[in-house]
C-alpha cells in the first residue's frame, strides 16, 4: 500500500468506526424517549453546517496543491514515448535511470486506456488516463532500480486485464 | 381541462408506484444474480469467458443501477408525492405511464444486446470502445444497445416532466401561484424567503424539495447524453460519423454524475417522509436545509469532471475544469451532511417505532454516512490518483447503491407495500433478517473491496493478479449472504402480495399505522 493509500485507510477506518459508534448511540437514545428541544436542534444545524464547511475547506487547502496537473519535466529528464492499443503497451525506450525524472508522453491509437505503474511489491505508484486523439504527459521519478509493471486501468475490451508492459529501471 | 379529483390522482400514483416497484424488483433479482456470477467467476468458481464476463458486467451494472435502483426510486417518488399532498394529475399520470414502458423497453434492449449479442463495452461504454470490439460484437449490437440506453434516458426525461408537473401542483398552497413562484416554492425557497414565497396554510413538505431538484437537473443532464447516443446510433450505420472522445467522456459524465442523484434524491425524499413518521415528530430541520438544496440544483450539473480527474491532456483545458470540480464536489456534500444531521436528530431520543421498514431506513442512513465518507476520498484529486479505477471505487458505489439507496428502497417497500396493495406485510421478522443481513454482510463485503482498492487492485478485471486472490475469495461467502437475504425479501413480497399477511389496517386515507401480523 502506498503512503497516500495508508493515510486514506487510517482516516477512513477512523471515521467509519466513529460513524458506527454514533449510530449505536442514536439507536440506544430511542430507548430513553426523553423530550428534546427540536427548535434548538434545528438551530444547531447552522453550527453543523459551519463545522462541515470548515472541515471541507481545510481538506481542500490541504490537498488542492497536490494535484498532478501542470507538472513540467525539468531539464535533463528522460523522455519515454508510450502508445496504448488493444491490448498492449508500446514503450520506447523501456529502460530508464533511477532518480532522474521521466517524462512520459502517452497516446492511444484506438480507445481510452490508462497507464498505471506498479512496483515489484504490487504497489500502485502512479496512473493517468490516455484518450485517443490527445497527448497526455506524466512526470515520474523512479527511486529504486528494478522491473516495474505497467497495467491498463481503463476498461478497453475483452483482454483489458492482460494488457501489460514493463519498464526496467537501472541505477 | 378540468383537474381530476385528488382521489383519482392518489389512485394513479398508487397503481404506478406499485408497478414500478414490482418491475424494478424483478430486474433487481436478475441483476443481482448476474453480480453473483461475476463474483464467483473472479474467485475462480466457474470462470466466464472474458468477453462473456464483461457482457455480464455491462448487464449487471446497467440493470442494477438503472433498471433496479433508478427505476424503483422513480416509482417510489410518485407515492411519496401523493403521500404529502401532491397526487398525480392527468399529465403526470401520462408521464408516469410512458416512463414505465420506456424503461422496461430500454432494460430489455440492454439485456438482449449484452447477453445475446455479446455487447461488452462496460456499463459506461466509453466512446469509442463500442466501435472497437476487437471482433467480439458488431456495430449493429452497438446501435441497438445505444438505442436501448436512449430509451432508458427518455424514460428518465419523461419521469422528470411528470415530477416537475406534479410538484408544481396545488399541494404547494402558493399564495401567488405564478409559475416562477411555484417553482421557487417547490425548490424550498419558501423556507428562505417566506414573504416572497408565501404559502397558506402549510409550508411545502420537505420531501418535495429533492424531487423538484432532481426533476429539473435530470432534464438538463440527459439531453446532451441523448444527443451522444443518437450520434452513436447513426455511427453504427454510417462509420464516417464520429465524436471527439474527450468531449464524449465529458458528456457521459455530465449525465453520469447527476444520474447517481436520480437515485439519491428520491431516497432522501423517502427519508424526509418516513423517518419523521416512525419518530413521531416533525423533521428536525432549519431553513439552512433549503439553502443546501438551492446549492444542489446548480452544483449537481457542475461536477461531472470529478469522474475524469486523471484525464488532463496537454492540449486541452481539462486540468482547469478538473481542479474547479474538487471544491464544487465538496459543496454537493452539504445537502447530504445537513440531511443526515436532520434525520439523525429526528430519531435522537424519539419514541422511534422499530419495524423492518424503519430499521432499513435507519441502517440506510448509516450506509449513507459511510459511503459519503468514502466519496469524499474520491472527490479529492490527490487521493483519487491512488484510488481511481481501483476496487475502492467499486466498494464506494456499491456501498452507496445497496446500503444507502437500496436500504431506502427496501424500507420504502416495507412501509408502502401495505398502502399500495391494502395487504399487510407478511412477516416483520423476515424483513428484519433481510435488512440486517444485507447491512452486515454488505458492509463487510464492500469493506474488502475498499481494502483491495487501496492495495491497488484494478476494477473491471475478469481475472485479478494473484496477490488479490485471498480477499476476492473471502468476499464470496459474504456476497452469498447478501444474495440469500434478498431471497428473503422476495419471498416476503410474494407472500404479502398473496395476501398471507391479512389486510392492512388503515387509520386514515393512505396512512397505514400498523399492519396485522402474519
mmCIF file of C-alpha atoms in Angstrom, chain B residues 50-348:
data_model
loop_
_atom_site.group_PDB
_atom_site.id
_atom_site.type_symbol
_atom_site.label_atom_id
_atom_site.label_comp_id
_atom_site.label_asym_id
_atom_site.label_seq_id
_atom_site.Cartn_x
_atom_site.Cartn_y
_atom_site.Cartn_z
ATOM 1 C CA UNK B 50 -13.506 -12.995 -20.924
ATOM 2 C CA UNK B 51 -16.000 -11.276 -23.235
ATOM 3 C CA UNK B 52 -18.911 -13.004 -21.503
ATOM 4 C CA UNK B 53 -17.574 -11.693 -18.185
ATOM 5 C CA UNK B 54 -17.641 -8.120 -19.442
ATOM 6 C CA UNK B 55 -21.016 -8.575 -21.167
ATOM 7 C CA UNK B 56 -22.438 -9.769 -17.847
ATOM 8 C CA UNK B 57 -20.711 -6.838 -16.106
ATOM 9 C CA UNK B 58 -22.361 -4.427 -18.564
ATOM 10 C CA UNK B 59 -25.776 -6.009 -17.979
ATOM 11 C CA UNK B 60 -25.287 -6.155 -14.211
ATOM 12 C CA UNK B 61 -24.192 -2.526 -13.961
ATOM 13 C CA UNK B 62 -26.952 -1.022 -16.052
ATOM 14 C CA UNK B 63 -29.537 -3.493 -14.804
ATOM 15 C CA UNK B 64 -28.832 -2.868 -11.136
ATOM 16 C CA UNK B 65 -28.171 0.836 -11.330
ATOM 17 C CA UNK B 66 -30.795 1.970 -13.829
ATOM 18 C CA UNK B 67 -33.214 -0.960 -14.126
ATOM 19 C CA UNK B 68 -33.454 -1.536 -10.399
ATOM 20 C CA UNK B 69 -32.332 1.365 -8.233
ATOM 21 C CA UNK B 70 -33.237 4.284 -10.509
ATOM 22 C CA UNK B 71 -36.476 2.650 -11.653
ATOM 23 C CA UNK B 72 -37.520 1.810 -8.089
ATOM 24 C CA UNK B 73 -36.705 5.329 -6.879
ATOM 25 C CA UNK B 74 -38.647 6.794 -9.777
ATOM 26 C CA UNK B 75 -41.688 4.727 -8.859
ATOM 27 C CA UNK B 76 -41.485 5.365 -5.129
ATOM 28 C CA UNK B 77 -41.393 9.099 -5.857
ATOM 29 C CA UNK B 78 -44.937 9.049 -7.246
ATOM 30 C CA UNK B 79 -46.204 7.658 -3.958
ATOM 31 C CA UNK B 80 -44.045 9.921 -1.788
ATOM 32 C CA UNK B 81 -45.533 12.938 -3.562
ATOM 33 C CA UNK B 82 -49.077 11.610 -3.316
ATOM 34 C CA UNK B 83 -48.490 10.979 0.397
ATOM 35 C CA UNK B 84 -47.575 14.619 1.036
ATOM 36 C CA UNK B 85 -50.474 16.120 -0.883
ATOM 37 C CA UNK B 86 -49.162 16.029 -4.461
ATOM 38 C CA UNK B 87 -51.226 13.398 -6.280
ATOM 39 C CA UNK B 88 -50.740 12.777 -9.970
ATOM 40 C CA UNK B 89 -52.709 14.924 -12.336
ATOM 41 C CA UNK B 90 -53.530 13.881 -15.902
ATOM 42 C CA UNK B 91 -50.232 14.960 -17.477
ATOM 43 C CA UNK B 92 -48.210 13.465 -14.645
ATOM 44 C CA UNK B 93 -50.102 10.181 -14.889
ATOM 45 C CA UNK B 94 -49.428 10.033 -18.627
ATOM 46 C CA UNK B 95 -45.738 10.669 -17.986
ATOM 47 C CA UNK B 96 -45.645 8.007 -15.273
ATOM 48 C CA UNK B 97 -47.090 5.514 -17.703
ATOM 49 C CA UNK B 98 -44.778 6.487 -20.572
ATOM 50 C CA UNK B 99 -41.673 6.440 -18.342
ATOM 51 C CA UNK B 100 -42.599 2.964 -17.096
ATOM 52 C CA UNK B 101 -42.835 1.405 -20.538
ATOM 53 C CA UNK B 102 -39.819 3.261 -21.924
ATOM 54 C CA UNK B 103 -37.710 1.953 -19.044
ATOM 55 C CA UNK B 104 -38.883 -1.617 -19.489
ATOM 56 C CA UNK B 105 -38.131 -1.492 -23.218
ATOM 57 C CA UNK B 106 -34.737 0.073 -22.573
ATOM 58 C CA UNK B 107 -33.732 -2.518 -19.989
ATOM 59 C CA UNK B 108 -34.948 -5.344 -22.245
ATOM 60 C CA UNK B 109 -32.785 -3.990 -25.079
ATOM 61 C CA UNK B 110 -29.762 -3.733 -22.792
ATOM 62 C CA UNK B 111 -30.208 -7.336 -21.642
ATOM 63 C CA UNK B 112 -30.631 -8.616 -25.205
ATOM 64 C CA UNK B 113 -27.612 -6.773 -26.621
ATOM 65 C CA UNK B 114 -25.319 -7.762 -23.750
ATOM 66 C CA UNK B 115 -26.394 -11.324 -23.009
ATOM 67 C CA UNK B 116 -27.409 -12.423 -26.508
ATOM 68 C CA UNK B 117 -25.405 -10.150 -28.855
ATOM 69 C CA UNK B 118 -22.149 -10.057 -26.827
ATOM 70 C CA UNK B 119 -22.028 -6.271 -26.389
ATOM 71 C CA UNK B 120 -19.464 -5.892 -23.608
ATOM 72 C CA UNK B 121 -18.156 -2.307 -23.589
ATOM 73 C CA UNK B 122 -18.959 -1.946 -19.854
ATOM 74 C CA UNK B 123 -21.876 -0.081 -18.399
ATOM 75 C CA UNK B 124 -20.229 3.308 -19.076
ATOM 76 C CA UNK B 125 -19.325 2.189 -22.659
ATOM 77 C CA UNK B 126 -16.642 4.847 -23.011
ATOM 78 C CA UNK B 127 -16.667 6.174 -26.546
ATOM 79 C CA UNK B 128 -15.194 4.955 -28.923
ATOM 80 C CA UNK B 129 -14.881 1.495 -27.310
ATOM 81 C CA UNK B 130 -18.335 0.387 -28.530
ATOM 82 C CA UNK B 131 -16.942 0.673 -32.081
ATOM 83 C CA UNK B 132 -13.670 -1.159 -31.271
ATOM 84 C CA UNK B 133 -14.940 -4.538 -30.164
ATOM 85 C CA UNK B 134 -11.836 -6.493 -31.246
ATOM 86 C CA UNK B 135 -14.165 -8.775 -33.164
ATOM 87 C CA UNK B 136 -16.401 -9.619 -30.212
ATOM 88 C CA UNK B 137 -19.604 -7.856 -31.268
ATOM 89 C CA UNK B 138 -20.869 -5.991 -34.309
ATOM 90 C CA UNK B 139 -21.820 -2.364 -34.902
ATOM 91 C CA UNK B 140 -25.464 -3.464 -35.066
ATOM 92 C CA UNK B 141 -25.229 -4.576 -31.425
ATOM 93 C CA UNK B 142 -23.716 -1.184 -30.579
ATOM 94 C CA UNK B 143 -26.544 0.617 -32.393
ATOM 95 C CA UNK B 144 -29.276 -1.386 -30.670
ATOM 96 C CA UNK B 145 -27.524 -1.031 -27.311
ATOM 97 C CA UNK B 146 -27.260 2.754 -27.736
ATOM 98 C CA UNK B 147 -30.929 2.893 -28.751
ATOM 99 C CA UNK B 148 -31.848 0.881 -25.651
ATOM 100 C CA UNK B 149 -29.918 3.218 -23.358
ATOM 101 C CA UNK B 150 -31.588 6.109 -25.176
ATOM 102 C CA UNK B 151 -34.994 4.624 -24.296
ATOM 103 C CA UNK B 152 -33.933 4.460 -20.642
ATOM 104 C CA UNK B 153 -32.766 8.082 -20.938
ATOM 105 C CA UNK B 154 -36.096 9.103 -22.456
ATOM 106 C CA UNK B 155 -37.806 7.312 -19.588
ATOM 107 C CA UNK B 156 -35.838 9.488 -17.178
ATOM 108 C CA UNK B 157 -36.704 12.709 -19.042
ATOM 109 C CA UNK B 158 -40.351 11.687 -19.217
ATOM 110 C CA UNK B 159 -40.340 10.925 -15.494
ATOM 111 C CA UNK B 160 -38.760 14.339 -14.868
ATOM 112 C CA UNK B 161 -41.534 16.048 -16.828
ATOM 113 C CA UNK B 162 -44.100 14.217 -14.718
ATOM 114 C CA UNK B 163 -42.306 15.022 -11.484
ATOM 115 C CA UNK B 164 -41.925 18.731 -12.290
ATOM 116 C CA UNK B 165 -45.602 18.888 -13.267
ATOM 117 C CA UNK B 166 -46.618 17.120 -10.062
ATOM 118 C CA UNK B 167 -44.504 19.220 -7.680
ATOM 119 C CA UNK B 168 -45.982 22.375 -9.186
ATOM 120 C CA UNK B 169 -49.447 21.185 -8.214
ATOM 121 C CA UNK B 170 -51.990 22.766 -5.865
ATOM 122 C CA UNK B 171 -50.407 20.999 -2.881
ATOM 123 C CA UNK B 172 -47.897 23.867 -2.780
ATOM 124 C CA UNK B 173 -50.628 26.147 -1.377
ATOM 125 C CA UNK B 174 -48.936 29.078 -3.074
ATOM 126 C CA UNK B 175 -50.396 32.469 -2.144
ATOM 127 C CA UNK B 176 -49.231 33.791 -5.518
ATOM 128 C CA UNK B 177 -49.470 30.814 -7.847
ATOM 129 C CA UNK B 178 -47.398 32.168 -10.752
ATOM 130 C CA UNK B 179 -45.169 29.608 -12.429
ATOM 131 C CA UNK B 180 -41.979 31.233 -11.110
ATOM 132 C CA UNK B 181 -43.332 31.389 -7.600
ATOM 133 C CA UNK B 182 -44.458 27.787 -7.662
ATOM 134 C CA UNK B 183 -41.090 26.656 -8.991
ATOM 135 C CA UNK B 184 -39.319 28.558 -6.217
ATOM 136 C CA UNK B 185 -41.645 27.039 -3.644
ATOM 137 C CA UNK B 186 -41.050 23.510 -4.923
ATOM 138 C CA UNK B 187 -37.311 24.114 -4.591
ATOM 139 C CA UNK B 188 -37.773 25.114 -0.953
ATOM 140 C CA UNK B 189 -37.364 28.875 -1.310
ATOM 141 C CA UNK B 190 -40.353 29.368 0.986
ATOM 142 C CA UNK B 191 -38.052 28.417 3.866
ATOM 143 C CA UNK B 192 -35.522 31.065 2.875
ATOM 144 C CA UNK B 193 -37.787 33.918 1.767
ATOM 145 C CA UNK B 194 -41.178 33.264 3.385
ATOM 146 C CA UNK B 195 -42.670 36.601 2.295
ATOM 147 C CA UNK B 196 -41.695 36.367 -1.334
ATOM 148 C CA UNK B 197 -42.651 32.700 -1.464
ATOM 149 C CA UNK B 198 -45.668 32.698 0.841
ATOM 150 C CA UNK B 199 -47.895 29.672 1.352
ATOM 151 C CA UNK B 200 -51.228 29.299 3.065
ATOM 152 C CA UNK B 201 -51.975 27.336 5.195
ATOM 153 C CA UNK B 202 -48.982 24.954 5.263
ATOM 154 C CA UNK B 203 -45.363 25.184 4.096
ATOM 155 C CA UNK B 204 -44.084 22.937 1.327
ATOM 156 C CA UNK B 205 -43.290 19.449 2.675
ATOM 157 C CA UNK B 206 -39.542 18.817 2.793
ATOM 158 C CA UNK B 207 -39.935 15.622 0.758
ATOM 159 C CA UNK B 208 -40.982 17.669 -2.273
ATOM 160 C CA UNK B 209 -37.720 19.629 -2.476
ATOM 161 C CA UNK B 210 -35.198 16.932 -3.516
ATOM 162 C CA UNK B 211 -37.662 15.630 -6.096
ATOM 163 C CA UNK B 212 -38.098 19.084 -7.610
ATOM 164 C CA UNK B 213 -34.317 19.470 -7.735
ATOM 165 C CA UNK B 214 -33.670 16.176 -9.491
ATOM 166 C CA UNK B 215 -36.667 16.618 -11.810
ATOM 167 C CA UNK B 216 -35.070 19.774 -13.190
ATOM 168 C CA UNK B 217 -31.474 18.581 -13.140
ATOM 169 C CA UNK B 218 -32.022 15.304 -14.957
ATOM 170 C CA UNK B 219 -33.633 17.090 -17.909
ATOM 171 C CA UNK B 220 -30.540 19.300 -18.208
ATOM 172 C CA UNK B 221 -28.168 16.354 -17.705
ATOM 173 C CA UNK B 222 -29.836 13.847 -20.006
ATOM 174 C CA UNK B 223 -30.341 15.875 -23.174
ATOM 175 C CA UNK B 224 -26.633 16.159 -24.223
ATOM 176 C CA UNK B 225 -26.202 12.458 -23.436
ATOM 177 C CA UNK B 226 -29.215 11.662 -25.617
ATOM 178 C CA UNK B 227 -27.522 13.527 -28.484
ATOM 179 C CA UNK B 228 -24.355 11.445 -27.972
ATOM 180 C CA UNK B 229 -26.443 8.259 -28.069
ATOM 181 C CA UNK B 230 -28.167 9.375 -31.277
ATOM 182 C CA UNK B 231 -24.752 10.015 -32.852
ATOM 183 C CA UNK B 232 -23.655 6.525 -31.782
ATOM 184 C CA UNK B 233 -26.766 5.044 -33.372
ATOM 185 C CA UNK B 234 -26.001 6.934 -36.600
ATOM 186 C CA UNK B 235 -22.335 5.863 -36.456
ATOM 187 C CA UNK B 236 -23.351 2.228 -36.096
ATOM 188 C CA UNK B 237 -24.876 2.507 -39.563
ATOM 189 C CA UNK B 238 -22.557 5.162 -41.080
ATOM 190 C CA UNK B 239 -18.993 4.647 -39.776
ATOM 191 C CA UNK B 240 -17.863 8.031 -41.157
ATOM 192 C CA UNK B 241 -19.600 9.838 -38.284
ATOM 193 C CA UNK B 242 -17.605 10.286 -35.071
ATOM 194 C CA UNK B 243 -17.250 12.357 -31.908
ATOM 195 C CA UNK B 244 -14.167 13.683 -30.109
ATOM 196 C CA UNK B 245 -13.523 11.026 -27.395
ATOM 197 C CA UNK B 246 -12.655 13.563 -24.684
ATOM 198 C CA UNK B 247 -15.835 15.538 -25.410
ATOM 199 C CA UNK B 248 -17.813 12.283 -25.346
ATOM 200 C CA UNK B 249 -16.275 11.429 -21.987
ATOM 201 C CA UNK B 250 -17.352 14.798 -20.576
ATOM 202 C CA UNK B 251 -20.879 14.366 -21.944
ATOM 203 C CA UNK B 252 -21.117 10.866 -20.487
ATOM 204 C CA UNK B 253 -20.224 12.113 -17.017
ATOM 205 C CA UNK B 254 -22.340 15.259 -17.358
ATOM 206 C CA UNK B 255 -25.145 12.689 -17.307
ATOM 207 C CA UNK B 256 -23.340 10.029 -15.302
ATOM 208 C CA UNK B 257 -22.894 12.095 -12.169
ATOM 209 C CA UNK B 258 -26.428 13.523 -11.807
ATOM 210 C CA UNK B 259 -27.902 10.103 -12.561
ATOM 211 C CA UNK B 260 -26.439 8.972 -9.236
ATOM 212 C CA UNK B 261 -28.654 11.602 -7.662
ATOM 213 C CA UNK B 262 -31.615 10.333 -9.649
ATOM 214 C CA UNK B 263 -31.299 7.561 -7.053
ATOM 215 C CA UNK B 264 -30.116 9.542 -4.054
ATOM 216 C CA UNK B 265 -32.521 12.487 -4.081
ATOM 217 C CA UNK B 266 -35.707 10.373 -4.220
ATOM 218 C CA UNK B 267 -34.152 8.269 -1.437
ATOM 219 C CA UNK B 268 -33.713 11.493 0.547
ATOM 220 C CA UNK B 269 -37.379 12.278 -0.088
ATOM 221 C CA UNK B 270 -38.256 8.840 1.319
ATOM 222 C CA UNK B 271 -36.143 9.537 4.421
ATOM 223 C CA UNK B 272 -37.724 13.007 4.826
ATOM 224 C CA UNK B 273 -41.192 11.467 4.672
ATOM 225 C CA UNK B 274 -40.777 8.255 6.643
ATOM 226 C CA UNK B 275 -38.179 8.942 9.353
ATOM 227 C CA UNK B 276 -40.431 11.598 10.984
ATOM 228 C CA UNK B 277 -43.365 9.206 10.683
ATOM 229 C CA UNK B 278 -41.560 6.484 12.660
ATOM 230 C CA UNK B 279 -40.013 9.005 15.080
ATOM 231 C CA UNK B 280 -43.474 10.502 15.634
ATOM 232 C CA UNK B 281 -42.144 14.035 15.403
ATOM 233 C CA UNK B 282 -41.590 16.540 12.572
ATOM 234 C CA UNK B 283 -38.284 16.603 10.732
ATOM 235 C CA UNK B 284 -35.702 18.472 12.777
ATOM 236 C CA UNK B 285 -34.712 20.919 10.091
ATOM 237 C CA UNK B 286 -33.780 24.541 9.914
ATOM 238 C CA UNK B 287 -34.021 26.869 6.944
ATOM 239 C CA UNK B 288 -30.463 26.037 6.049
ATOM 240 C CA UNK B 289 -31.578 22.696 4.582
ATOM 241 C CA UNK B 290 -33.432 24.643 1.927
ATOM 242 C CA UNK B 291 -30.271 26.636 1.196
ATOM 243 C CA UNK B 292 -28.408 23.377 0.652
ATOM 244 C CA UNK B 293 -30.962 22.265 -1.932
ATOM 245 C CA UNK B 294 -30.655 25.558 -3.812
ATOM 246 C CA UNK B 295 -26.923 24.862 -3.976
ATOM 247 C CA UNK B 296 -27.675 21.309 -5.122
ATOM 248 C CA UNK B 297 -29.854 22.274 -8.072
ATOM 249 C CA UNK B 298 -26.955 24.177 -9.632
ATOM 250 C CA UNK B 299 -23.910 22.281 -8.414
ATOM 251 C CA UNK B 300 -25.295 18.858 -9.322
ATOM 252 C CA UNK B 301 -24.783 19.620 -13.011
ATOM 253 C CA UNK B 302 -21.390 21.278 -12.493
ATOM 254 C CA UNK B 303 -19.321 18.445 -11.004
ATOM 255 C CA UNK B 304 -19.217 15.792 -13.716
ATOM 256 C CA UNK B 305 -15.454 16.019 -14.216
ATOM 257 C CA UNK B 306 -14.645 14.547 -10.828
ATOM 258 C CA UNK B 307 -15.117 11.242 -12.651
ATOM 259 C CA UNK B 308 -12.292 12.144 -15.026
ATOM 260 C CA UNK B 309 -9.756 13.754 -12.685
ATOM 261 C CA UNK B 310 -6.981 11.730 -14.306
ATOM 262 C CA UNK B 311 -7.729 12.978 -17.837
ATOM 263 C CA UNK B 312 -5.695 16.111 -18.405
ATOM 264 C CA UNK B 313 -4.175 16.021 -21.888
ATOM 265 C CA UNK B 314 -1.764 18.875 -22.523
ATOM 266 C CA UNK B 315 -3.778 20.169 -25.495
ATOM 267 C CA UNK B 316 -6.986 20.660 -23.508
ATOM 268 C CA UNK B 317 -8.359 22.763 -20.659
ATOM 269 C CA UNK B 318 -9.392 19.644 -18.749
ATOM 270 C CA UNK B 319 -6.899 20.258 -15.894
ATOM 271 C CA UNK B 320 -8.539 23.617 -15.116
ATOM 272 C CA UNK B 321 -12.045 22.126 -15.272
ATOM 273 C CA UNK B 322 -10.999 19.228 -13.055
ATOM 274 C CA UNK B 323 -9.404 21.494 -10.447
ATOM 275 C CA UNK B 324 -12.587 23.561 -10.176
ATOM 276 C CA UNK B 325 -14.582 20.396 -9.679
ATOM 277 C CA UNK B 326 -12.971 19.498 -6.341
ATOM 278 C CA UNK B 327 -14.449 22.419 -4.326
ATOM 279 C CA UNK B 328 -17.729 22.136 -6.241
ATOM 280 C CA UNK B 329 -17.926 18.440 -5.432
ATOM 281 C CA UNK B 330 -17.284 19.229 -1.805
ATOM 282 C CA UNK B 331 -20.219 21.678 -1.997
ATOM 283 C CA UNK B 332 -22.595 18.911 -3.115
ATOM 284 C CA UNK B 333 -21.828 17.007 0.089
ATOM 285 C CA UNK B 334 -23.529 19.777 2.071
ATOM 286 C CA UNK B 335 -27.142 18.725 1.288
ATOM 287 C CA UNK B 336 -26.176 15.192 2.340
ATOM 288 C CA UNK B 337 -24.437 16.338 5.522
ATOM 289 C CA UNK B 338 -27.358 18.543 6.561
ATOM 290 C CA UNK B 339 -29.940 15.931 5.660
ATOM 291 C CA UNK B 340 -28.123 13.300 7.722
ATOM 292 C CA UNK B 341 -27.968 15.800 10.598
ATOM 293 C CA UNK B 342 -31.707 16.479 10.361
ATOM 294 C CA UNK B 343 -32.684 12.837 10.070
ATOM 295 C CA UNK B 344 -30.387 11.616 12.830
ATOM 296 C CA UNK B 345 -31.672 14.260 15.242
ATOM 297 C CA UNK B 346 -35.221 13.447 14.263
ATOM 298 C CA UNK B 347 -34.530 9.913 15.517
ATOM 299 C CA UNK B 348 -32.489 11.086 18.539
#
